[in-house]
Tab-separated table of C-alpha atoms in Angstrom:
chain	number	residue	atom	x	y	z
A	1	MET	CA	0.000	0.000	0.000
A	2	LYS	CA	1.382	3.409	-0.948
A	3	SER	CA	1.917	6.039	1.738
A	4	ALA	CA	0.635	9.609	1.541
A	5	ASN	CA	4.153	10.758	0.644
A	6	ASP	CA	4.282	8.278	-2.262
A	7	SER	CA	0.950	9.396	-3.661
A	8	ASN	CA	1.971	13.039	-3.384
A	9	TYR	CA	5.446	12.723	-4.908
A	10	PHE	CA	4.418	14.898	-7.895
A	11	SER	CA	3.873	17.889	-5.592
A	12	GLN	CA	7.271	17.362	-3.978
A	13	LEU	CA	9.092	17.300	-7.316
A	14	ALA	CA	7.052	20.211	-8.683
A	15	ALA	CA	8.018	22.316	-5.648
A	16	ILE	CA	11.748	22.165	-6.507
A	17	ASN	CA	12.981	25.517	-7.876
A	18	VAL	CA	15.045	24.826	-10.999
A	19	ASN	CA	15.497	28.422	-12.188
A	20	ASP	CA	19.294	28.492	-11.748
A	21	HIS	CA	19.645	25.439	-13.983
A	22	VAL	CA	17.502	26.624	-16.887
A	23	GLU	CA	19.180	27.203	-20.242
A	24	ARG	CA	17.582	29.248	-22.988
A	25	LYS	CA	17.827	29.024	-26.751
A	26	GLY	CA	15.895	31.822	-28.394
A	27	GLN	CA	12.435	31.887	-26.832
A	28	PHE	CA	12.646	28.302	-25.565
A	29	SER	CA	13.645	27.145	-22.077
A	30	TYR	CA	15.518	23.926	-21.330
A	31	LEU	CA	16.399	22.294	-18.039
A	32	SER	CA	19.932	20.944	-17.743
A	33	TRP	CA	19.659	17.160	-18.102
A	34	PRO	CA	22.486	16.321	-15.623
A	35	PHE	CA	20.703	18.449	-13.015
A	36	ALA	CA	17.343	16.824	-13.766
A	37	VAL	CA	18.769	13.300	-13.492
A	38	SER	CA	20.655	14.194	-10.298
A	39	GLN	CA	17.544	15.631	-8.646
A	40	LEU	CA	15.463	12.647	-9.732
A	41	ARG	CA	17.911	10.056	-8.374
A	42	GLN	CA	18.280	11.949	-5.107
A	43	PHE	CA	14.503	11.995	-4.767
A	44	ASP	CA	14.020	8.363	-5.793
A	45	PRO	CA	17.189	6.202	-6.004
A	46	GLN	CA	15.091	3.472	-7.656
A	47	ALA	CA	13.913	5.744	-10.494
A	48	THR	CA	14.622	4.395	-13.989
A	49	TRP	CA	14.243	5.512	-17.588
A	50	GLU	CA	14.135	3.713	-20.906
A	51	VAL	CA	14.822	4.857	-24.454
A	52	LYS	CA	12.147	3.319	-26.669
A	53	ARG	CA	13.380	1.344	-29.683
A	54	PHE	CA	11.800	1.388	-33.109
A	55	GLY	CA	13.181	-1.846	-34.467
A	56	ASP	CA	16.918	-1.561	-33.857
A	57	LEU	CA	16.909	2.242	-33.864
A	58	PRO	CA	16.347	4.683	-30.974
A	59	TYR	CA	14.291	6.965	-33.235
A	60	LEU	CA	11.344	6.826	-35.606
A	61	THR	CA	11.419	8.326	-39.101
A	62	SER	CA	8.234	9.627	-40.725
A	63	ASP	CA	7.181	12.091	-43.425
A	64	ALA	CA	6.715	14.704	-40.696
A	65	GLY	CA	10.229	14.237	-39.313
A	66	CYS	CA	12.066	12.086	-36.792
A	67	PHE	CA	10.906	11.344	-33.246
A	68	VAL	CA	12.345	9.808	-30.082
A	69	GLU	CA	10.550	8.490	-27.003
A	70	VAL	CA	11.746	8.125	-23.420
A	71	ALA	CA	9.815	6.562	-20.527
A	72	VAL	CA	10.648	7.458	-16.912
A	73	THR	CA	9.496	5.459	-13.894
A	74	VAL	CA	9.243	7.142	-10.475
A	75	ARG	CA	7.814	5.447	-7.381
A	76	GLY	CA	6.393	2.729	-9.640
A	77	VAL	CA	4.642	5.189	-11.982
A	78	THR	CA	5.805	5.121	-15.633
A	79	LEU	CA	5.214	8.113	-17.908
A	80	SER	CA	6.572	8.470	-21.437
A	81	GLN	CA	7.326	11.498	-23.580
A	82	ILE	CA	7.677	11.780	-27.362
A	83	HIS	CA	10.030	14.447	-28.686
A	84	PRO	CA	10.810	15.507	-32.277
A	85	VAL	CA	14.405	15.770	-33.462
A	86	LEU	CA	14.914	19.509	-33.990
A	87	ASP	CA	17.705	21.814	-35.125
A	88	GLY	CA	18.999	24.906	-33.325
A	89	LYS	CA	15.927	26.876	-34.427
A	90	ASN	CA	13.517	24.145	-33.345
A	91	ARG	CA	12.812	23.049	-36.912
A	92	PRO	CA	12.324	19.340	-37.735
A	93	ILE	CA	15.371	17.475	-39.051
A	94	LEU	CA	14.510	14.866	-41.674
A	95	ALA	CA	17.970	13.237	-41.758
A	96	PRO	CA	19.450	13.748	-38.277
A	97	THR	CA	23.007	12.951	-37.242
A	98	SER	CA	23.822	10.773	-34.246
A	99	PHE	CA	24.642	13.922	-32.265
A	100	GLU	CA	21.258	15.479	-33.066
A	101	ILE	CA	19.463	12.272	-32.084
A	102	ASN	CA	21.384	12.130	-28.808
A	103	THR	CA	20.529	15.777	-28.074
A	104	SER	CA	16.853	15.086	-28.704
A	105	LEU	CA	16.969	12.037	-26.415
A	106	GLN	CA	18.413	14.128	-23.582
A	107	ARG	CA	15.700	16.770	-24.028
A	108	CYS	CA	13.065	14.066	-24.189
A	109	LEU	CA	14.420	12.534	-20.977
A	110	VAL	CA	14.149	15.877	-19.174
A	111	LYS	CA	10.577	16.368	-20.406
A	112	ALA	CA	9.634	12.854	-19.320
A	113	ILE	CA	11.041	13.646	-15.882
A	114	ALA	CA	9.022	16.892	-15.931
A	115	LEU	CA	5.843	14.826	-16.348
A	116	HIS	CA	6.536	13.632	-12.805
A	117	GLY	CA	6.710	17.253	-11.606
A	118	LEU	CA	10.373	18.330	-11.720
A	119	GLY	CA	10.667	21.578	-13.702
A	120	LEU	CA	7.271	21.143	-15.340
A	121	TYR	CA	6.491	24.841	-14.993
A	122	ILE	CA	9.211	25.904	-17.427
A	123	TYR	CA	7.313	24.181	-20.240
A	124	ALA	CA	4.023	25.895	-19.433
A	125	GLY	CA	4.602	28.610	-22.059
A	126	GLU	CA	4.764	31.270	-19.388
A	127	ASP	CA	7.615	33.277	-17.856
A	128	LEU	CA	9.485	31.616	-15.042
A	129	PRO	CA	7.922	32.204	-11.590
A	130	GLN	CA	9.088	35.221	-9.630
A	131	GLY	CA	11.277	34.806	-6.574
A	132	THR	CA	10.231	35.659	-3.040
A	133	GLU	CA	11.857	39.103	-3.171
A	134	GLU	CA	9.626	42.112	-2.643
A	135	LYS	CA	8.635	43.839	-5.842
A	136	SER	CA	10.343	47.199	-6.353
A	137	ASP	CA	8.340	50.277	-7.303
A	138	GLU	CA	11.317	51.691	-9.212
A	139	PRO	CA	11.009	51.503	-13.016
A	140	VAL	CA	13.200	49.048	-14.865
A	141	ALA	CA	15.934	50.658	-16.953
A	142	GLY	CA	14.679	51.042	-20.516
A	143	GLU	CA	11.081	50.157	-19.549
A	144	LYS	CA	8.498	50.973	-22.188
A	145	PRO	CA	5.627	53.405	-21.463
A	146	GLN	CA	2.420	52.134	-19.900
A	147	GLY	CA	0.295	50.287	-22.425
A	148	ALA	CA	3.304	48.738	-24.150
A	149	ALA	CA	4.392	45.129	-23.676
A	150	THR	CA	5.619	44.472	-20.136
A	151	ILE	CA	9.214	43.638	-19.299
A	152	PRO	CA	9.540	39.939	-18.393
A	153	VAL	CA	10.954	38.845	-15.049
A	154	PRO	CA	14.687	37.929	-15.201
A	155	ILE	CA	15.362	34.211	-15.056
A	156	ARG	CA	18.238	34.860	-12.676
A	157	GLN	CA	17.622	37.594	-10.162
A	158	THR	CA	20.887	37.101	-8.247
A	159	LYS	CA	23.274	36.000	-10.986
A	160	ALA	CA	24.433	37.945	-14.050
A	161	ILE	CA	24.698	36.403	-17.491
A	162	SER	CA	27.962	34.807	-18.556
A	163	THR	CA	30.225	35.617	-21.503
A	164	ALA	CA	29.030	32.483	-23.296
A	165	GLN	CA	25.432	33.614	-22.897
A	166	ILE	CA	26.364	37.077	-24.192
A	167	ALA	CA	27.796	35.610	-27.406
A	168	GLN	CA	24.677	33.507	-27.919
A	169	LEU	CA	22.364	36.447	-27.243
A	170	GLU	CA	24.227	38.701	-29.671
A	171	ARG	CA	23.850	36.082	-32.392
A	172	LEU	CA	20.174	35.533	-31.667
A	173	LEU	CA	19.486	39.274	-31.624
A	174	ASP	CA	21.097	39.646	-35.041
A	175	GLU	CA	19.174	36.672	-36.447
A	176	THR	CA	15.779	37.631	-35.070
A	177	LYS	CA	16.140	41.429	-34.958
A	178	GLY	CA	14.855	41.107	-31.398
A	179	ASP	CA	14.027	43.757	-28.829
A	180	ARG	CA	17.331	44.375	-27.038
A	181	VAL	CA	15.768	46.356	-24.178
A	182	ARG	CA	13.326	43.583	-23.296
A	183	LEU	CA	16.017	40.950	-23.575
A	184	LEU	CA	18.422	42.833	-21.280
A	185	ALA	CA	15.684	43.337	-18.716
A	186	TYR	CA	14.835	39.649	-18.949
A	187	PHE	CA	18.395	38.687	-18.008
A	188	GLY	CA	18.753	41.448	-15.401
A	189	ALA	CA	21.586	43.233	-17.236
A	190	GLU	CA	22.104	46.819	-18.362
A	191	THR	CA	24.359	45.966	-21.307
A	192	LEU	CA	25.471	42.739	-22.935
A	193	ALA	CA	29.065	43.764	-22.246
A	194	ASP	CA	28.329	43.936	-18.505
A	195	ALA	CA	29.074	40.269	-17.881
A	196	GLN	CA	29.842	39.314	-14.296
A	197	ILE	CA	30.445	35.622	-14.950
A	198	ALA	CA	32.787	33.758	-17.309
A	199	ASP	CA	32.420	30.125	-18.344
A	200	LEU	CA	35.761	28.268	-18.388
A	201	TYR	CA	35.662	24.829	-20.021
A	202	VAL	CA	38.722	22.565	-19.748
A	203	PHE	CA	38.790	19.504	-22.016
A	204	ASP	CA	41.484	16.792	-22.002
A	205	GLY	CA	40.342	15.035	-25.169
A	206	SER	CA	37.964	12.623	-23.511
A	207	ASP	CA	36.407	14.443	-20.587
A	208	GLY	CA	35.819	18.037	-19.568
A	209	ILE	CA	34.838	20.263	-16.680
A	210	LEU	CA	32.899	23.534	-16.759
A	211	VAL	CA	33.940	26.117	-14.165
A	212	GLU	CA	31.997	29.297	-13.488
A	213	ILE	CA	34.302	32.247	-12.703
A	214	VAL	CA	32.863	35.360	-11.062
A	215	ARG	CA	34.156	38.743	-12.233
A	216	ASP	CA	36.911	40.095	-9.927
A	217	GLU	CA	38.006	43.664	-10.685
A	218	ALA	CA	41.154	43.398	-8.522
A	219	ALA	CA	42.244	40.220	-10.285
A	220	MET	CA	41.485	41.770	-13.691
A	221	ALA	CA	43.644	44.814	-12.837
A	222	ALA	CA	46.499	42.535	-11.764
A	223	ILE	CA	46.202	40.527	-14.991
A	224	ARG	CA	46.251	43.705	-17.109
A	225	ALA	CA	49.333	45.016	-15.256
A	226	ALA	CA	51.158	41.704	-15.657
A	227	TRP	CA	50.254	41.594	-19.349
A	228	GLU	CA	51.659	45.102	-19.907
A	229	VAL	CA	54.943	44.037	-18.295
A	230	PHE	CA	55.032	40.923	-20.465
A	231	GLN	CA	54.273	42.984	-23.579
A	232	ARG	CA	57.286	45.194	-22.862
A	233	TYR	CA	59.507	42.114	-22.853
A	234	LEU	CA	58.056	41.190	-26.254
A	235	ASP	CA	58.529	44.693	-27.646
A	236	THR	CA	62.176	44.846	-26.541
A	237	ASP	CA	62.914	41.212	-27.447
A	238	THR	CA	64.167	40.656	-23.893
A	239	PRO	CA	63.417	37.564	-21.826
A	240	PRO	CA	62.025	38.247	-18.363
A	241	PRO	CA	64.429	37.655	-15.474
A	242	LEU	CA	64.057	34.542	-13.403
A	243	THR	CA	62.408	35.030	-10.028
A	244	ASP	CA	62.768	33.231	-6.709
A	245	ARG	CA	59.740	31.187	-7.716
A	246	ASP	CA	61.694	29.838	-10.696
A	247	THR	CA	64.723	28.774	-8.602
A	248	VAL	CA	65.140	25.593	-6.561
A	249	ALA	CA	67.137	26.144	-3.347
A	250	ARG	CA	69.922	23.544	-2.817
A	251	THR	CA	71.480	22.949	0.620
A	252	ASP	CA	72.642	19.338	0.289
A	253	PRO	CA	76.329	18.511	1.047
A	254	ALA	CA	77.179	17.473	-2.532
A	255	TRP	CA	75.994	20.840	-3.871
A	256	GLN	CA	77.821	22.760	-1.128
A	257	LEU	CA	81.098	20.976	-1.937
A	258	ALA	CA	80.783	21.571	-5.692
A	259	ALA	CA	79.818	25.212	-5.163
A	260	GLY	CA	82.823	25.769	-2.872
A	261	LEU	CA	85.228	24.283	-5.422
A	262	TYR	CA	83.721	26.417	-8.186
A	263	LEU	CA	83.994	29.636	-6.159
A	264	GLN	CA	87.643	28.908	-5.363
A	265	ALA	CA	88.474	28.144	-8.986
A	266	LYS	CA	86.525	31.208	-10.149
A	267	GLN	CA	88.510	33.500	-7.850
A	268	GLU	CA	91.796	32.049	-9.107
A	269	ALA	CA	90.611	32.346	-12.730
A	270	ASP	CA	89.554	35.969	-12.213
A	271	LYS	CA	92.977	36.841	-10.767
A	272	ALA	CA	94.693	35.070	-13.654
A	273	ALA	CA	92.461	36.864	-16.195
A	274	GLU	CA	93.300	40.229	-14.611
A	275	ALA	CA	97.022	39.473	-14.740
A	276	LEU	CA	96.695	38.243	-18.338
A	277	GLU	CA	94.940	41.452	-19.433
A	278	LYS	CA	97.652	43.628	-17.847
A	279	ALA	CA	100.386	41.630	-19.604
A	280	ARG	CA	98.496	41.907	-22.912
A	281	GLU	CA	98.182	45.670	-22.593
A	282	ARG	CA	101.917	45.890	-21.903
A	283	LEU	CA	102.780	43.877	-25.026
A	284	VAL	CA	100.386	45.880	-27.245
A	285	GLY	CA	101.925	49.087	-25.922
A	286	LEU	CA	105.396	47.935	-27.001
A	287	ALA	CA	104.311	46.909	-30.543
A	288	SER	CA	104.335	49.565	-33.289
A	289	HIS	CA	104.321	47.489	-36.506
A	290	ALA	CA	101.532	45.458	-38.167
A	291	SER	CA	103.105	42.249	-36.853
A	292	GLU	CA	105.878	41.733	-34.277
A	293	ASN	CA	107.212	38.470	-32.867
A	294	GLY	CA	109.610	37.421	-30.136
A	295	ASP	CA	110.082	34.843	-27.380
A	296	GLY	CA	107.108	32.789	-28.548
A	297	VAL	CA	104.598	35.685	-28.634
A	298	THR	CA	103.230	37.507	-31.717
A	299	VAL	CA	101.301	40.799	-31.724
A	300	THR	CA	99.323	41.400	-34.955
A	301	ARG	CA	97.103	44.279	-35.995
A	302	PHE	CA	94.357	43.548	-38.612
A	303	TRP	CA	91.199	45.166	-40.007
A	304	LYS	CA	87.861	43.669	-38.949
A	305	GLN	CA	84.569	44.413	-40.701
A	306	GLY	CA	81.560	45.483	-38.682
A	307	SER	CA	78.554	43.173	-38.253
A	308	VAL	CA	75.422	43.581	-40.397
A	309	ASP	CA	72.398	45.206	-38.771
A	310	TYR	CA	69.764	43.034	-40.434
A	311	LYS	CA	66.929	45.135	-39.058
A	312	LYS	CA	68.012	47.965	-41.358
A	313	VAL	CA	68.016	45.861	-44.554
A	314	PRO	CA	64.852	46.969	-46.457
A	315	GLU	CA	64.635	43.718	-48.428
A	316	LEU	CA	64.298	41.801	-45.165
A	317	LYS	CA	61.456	43.902	-43.837
A	318	GLY	CA	58.529	41.635	-43.081
A	319	VAL	CA	60.592	38.476	-43.658
A	320	ASP	CA	60.345	35.894	-40.894
A	321	LEU	CA	64.017	35.216	-40.189
A	322	ASP	CA	63.194	32.688	-37.494
A	323	ARG	CA	62.365	30.142	-40.185
A	324	TYR	CA	66.054	30.252	-41.207
A	325	ARG	CA	67.346	29.934	-37.664
A	326	LYS	CA	69.250	26.787	-36.721
A	327	ALA	CA	67.847	24.499	-34.074
A	328	GLY	CA	68.194	25.845	-30.579
A	329	GLY	CA	70.045	24.155	-27.774
A	330	VAL	CA	70.459	24.333	-24.042
A	331	GLU	CA	73.229	26.550	-22.714
A	332	VAL	CA	74.383	26.518	-19.113
A	333	ARG	CA	75.294	29.692	-17.257
A	334	VAL	CA	76.883	29.620	-13.805
A	335	THR	CA	76.567	32.850	-11.817
A	336	VAL	CA	78.213	33.865	-8.568
A	337	THR	CA	75.565	35.417	-6.306
A	338	LYS	CA	77.662	36.300	-3.258
């Protein structure tokens, strides 16, 4: 025998507010299918659904178009929904691809779940229900005079539209020559450029994750400042200096021994180089001819041509010289820091 809660499960599912998970395409509203399935399984872990087969195919082809059917069972009650295979403008597709069939199946699944109550109101052909906030007497920006069509209630009253939504809205406005004022009011925004949320999607080739990033003015200012510094390195063809973050600190005995030996040898080499330069200057000062030799040492004077400044060659302007560059290699530089 079913309990009162079982018999009233429709009311429980219908009472769930799904506004923050509604997606819109043009004038049509869609409920996110992962959210719908998650809510359904949390409500009834035994809930099941079945994609109806038409022979060996998960869709039916007719002169009117292609159709799919999904049946969902909740608390022992099975309800099925038929859904046409439609394109991005909700027009029938006579020869759908596997992707289009799969998309239609997901939408059909959500609508079959809605028959049990979850998110049913978004398919009622009416605006989404208002929140519990008190209604403001202040006029909406860009509101039309009394007697004109009313401004619809925003679907998200506490969350601004994302950059991805902005791009979609711009395209839809151009295609439909829609009313921009009404659309902005609907999404609770003053301008389409006033996005407070960005959608970051990371995909590794087989799986992906969608992250919602809220606008942060301080972070944006820091990013702009860092980019300007980086741009200066590009403009001057100068690599940025390494920072402490780029350096690994070594304190192990083997490193300390090698570093000590290097410092000692470096000091001796520097003294020898200084003595060598003084002796060279003395020899050059004694030589007055083009070439002089004695005691195993020769001092020769010769003419050396200057290097070519390739940046000043007009024929090379606009030529990508990097394509003629030899393969790079790793060079090691040892620096004394104390």
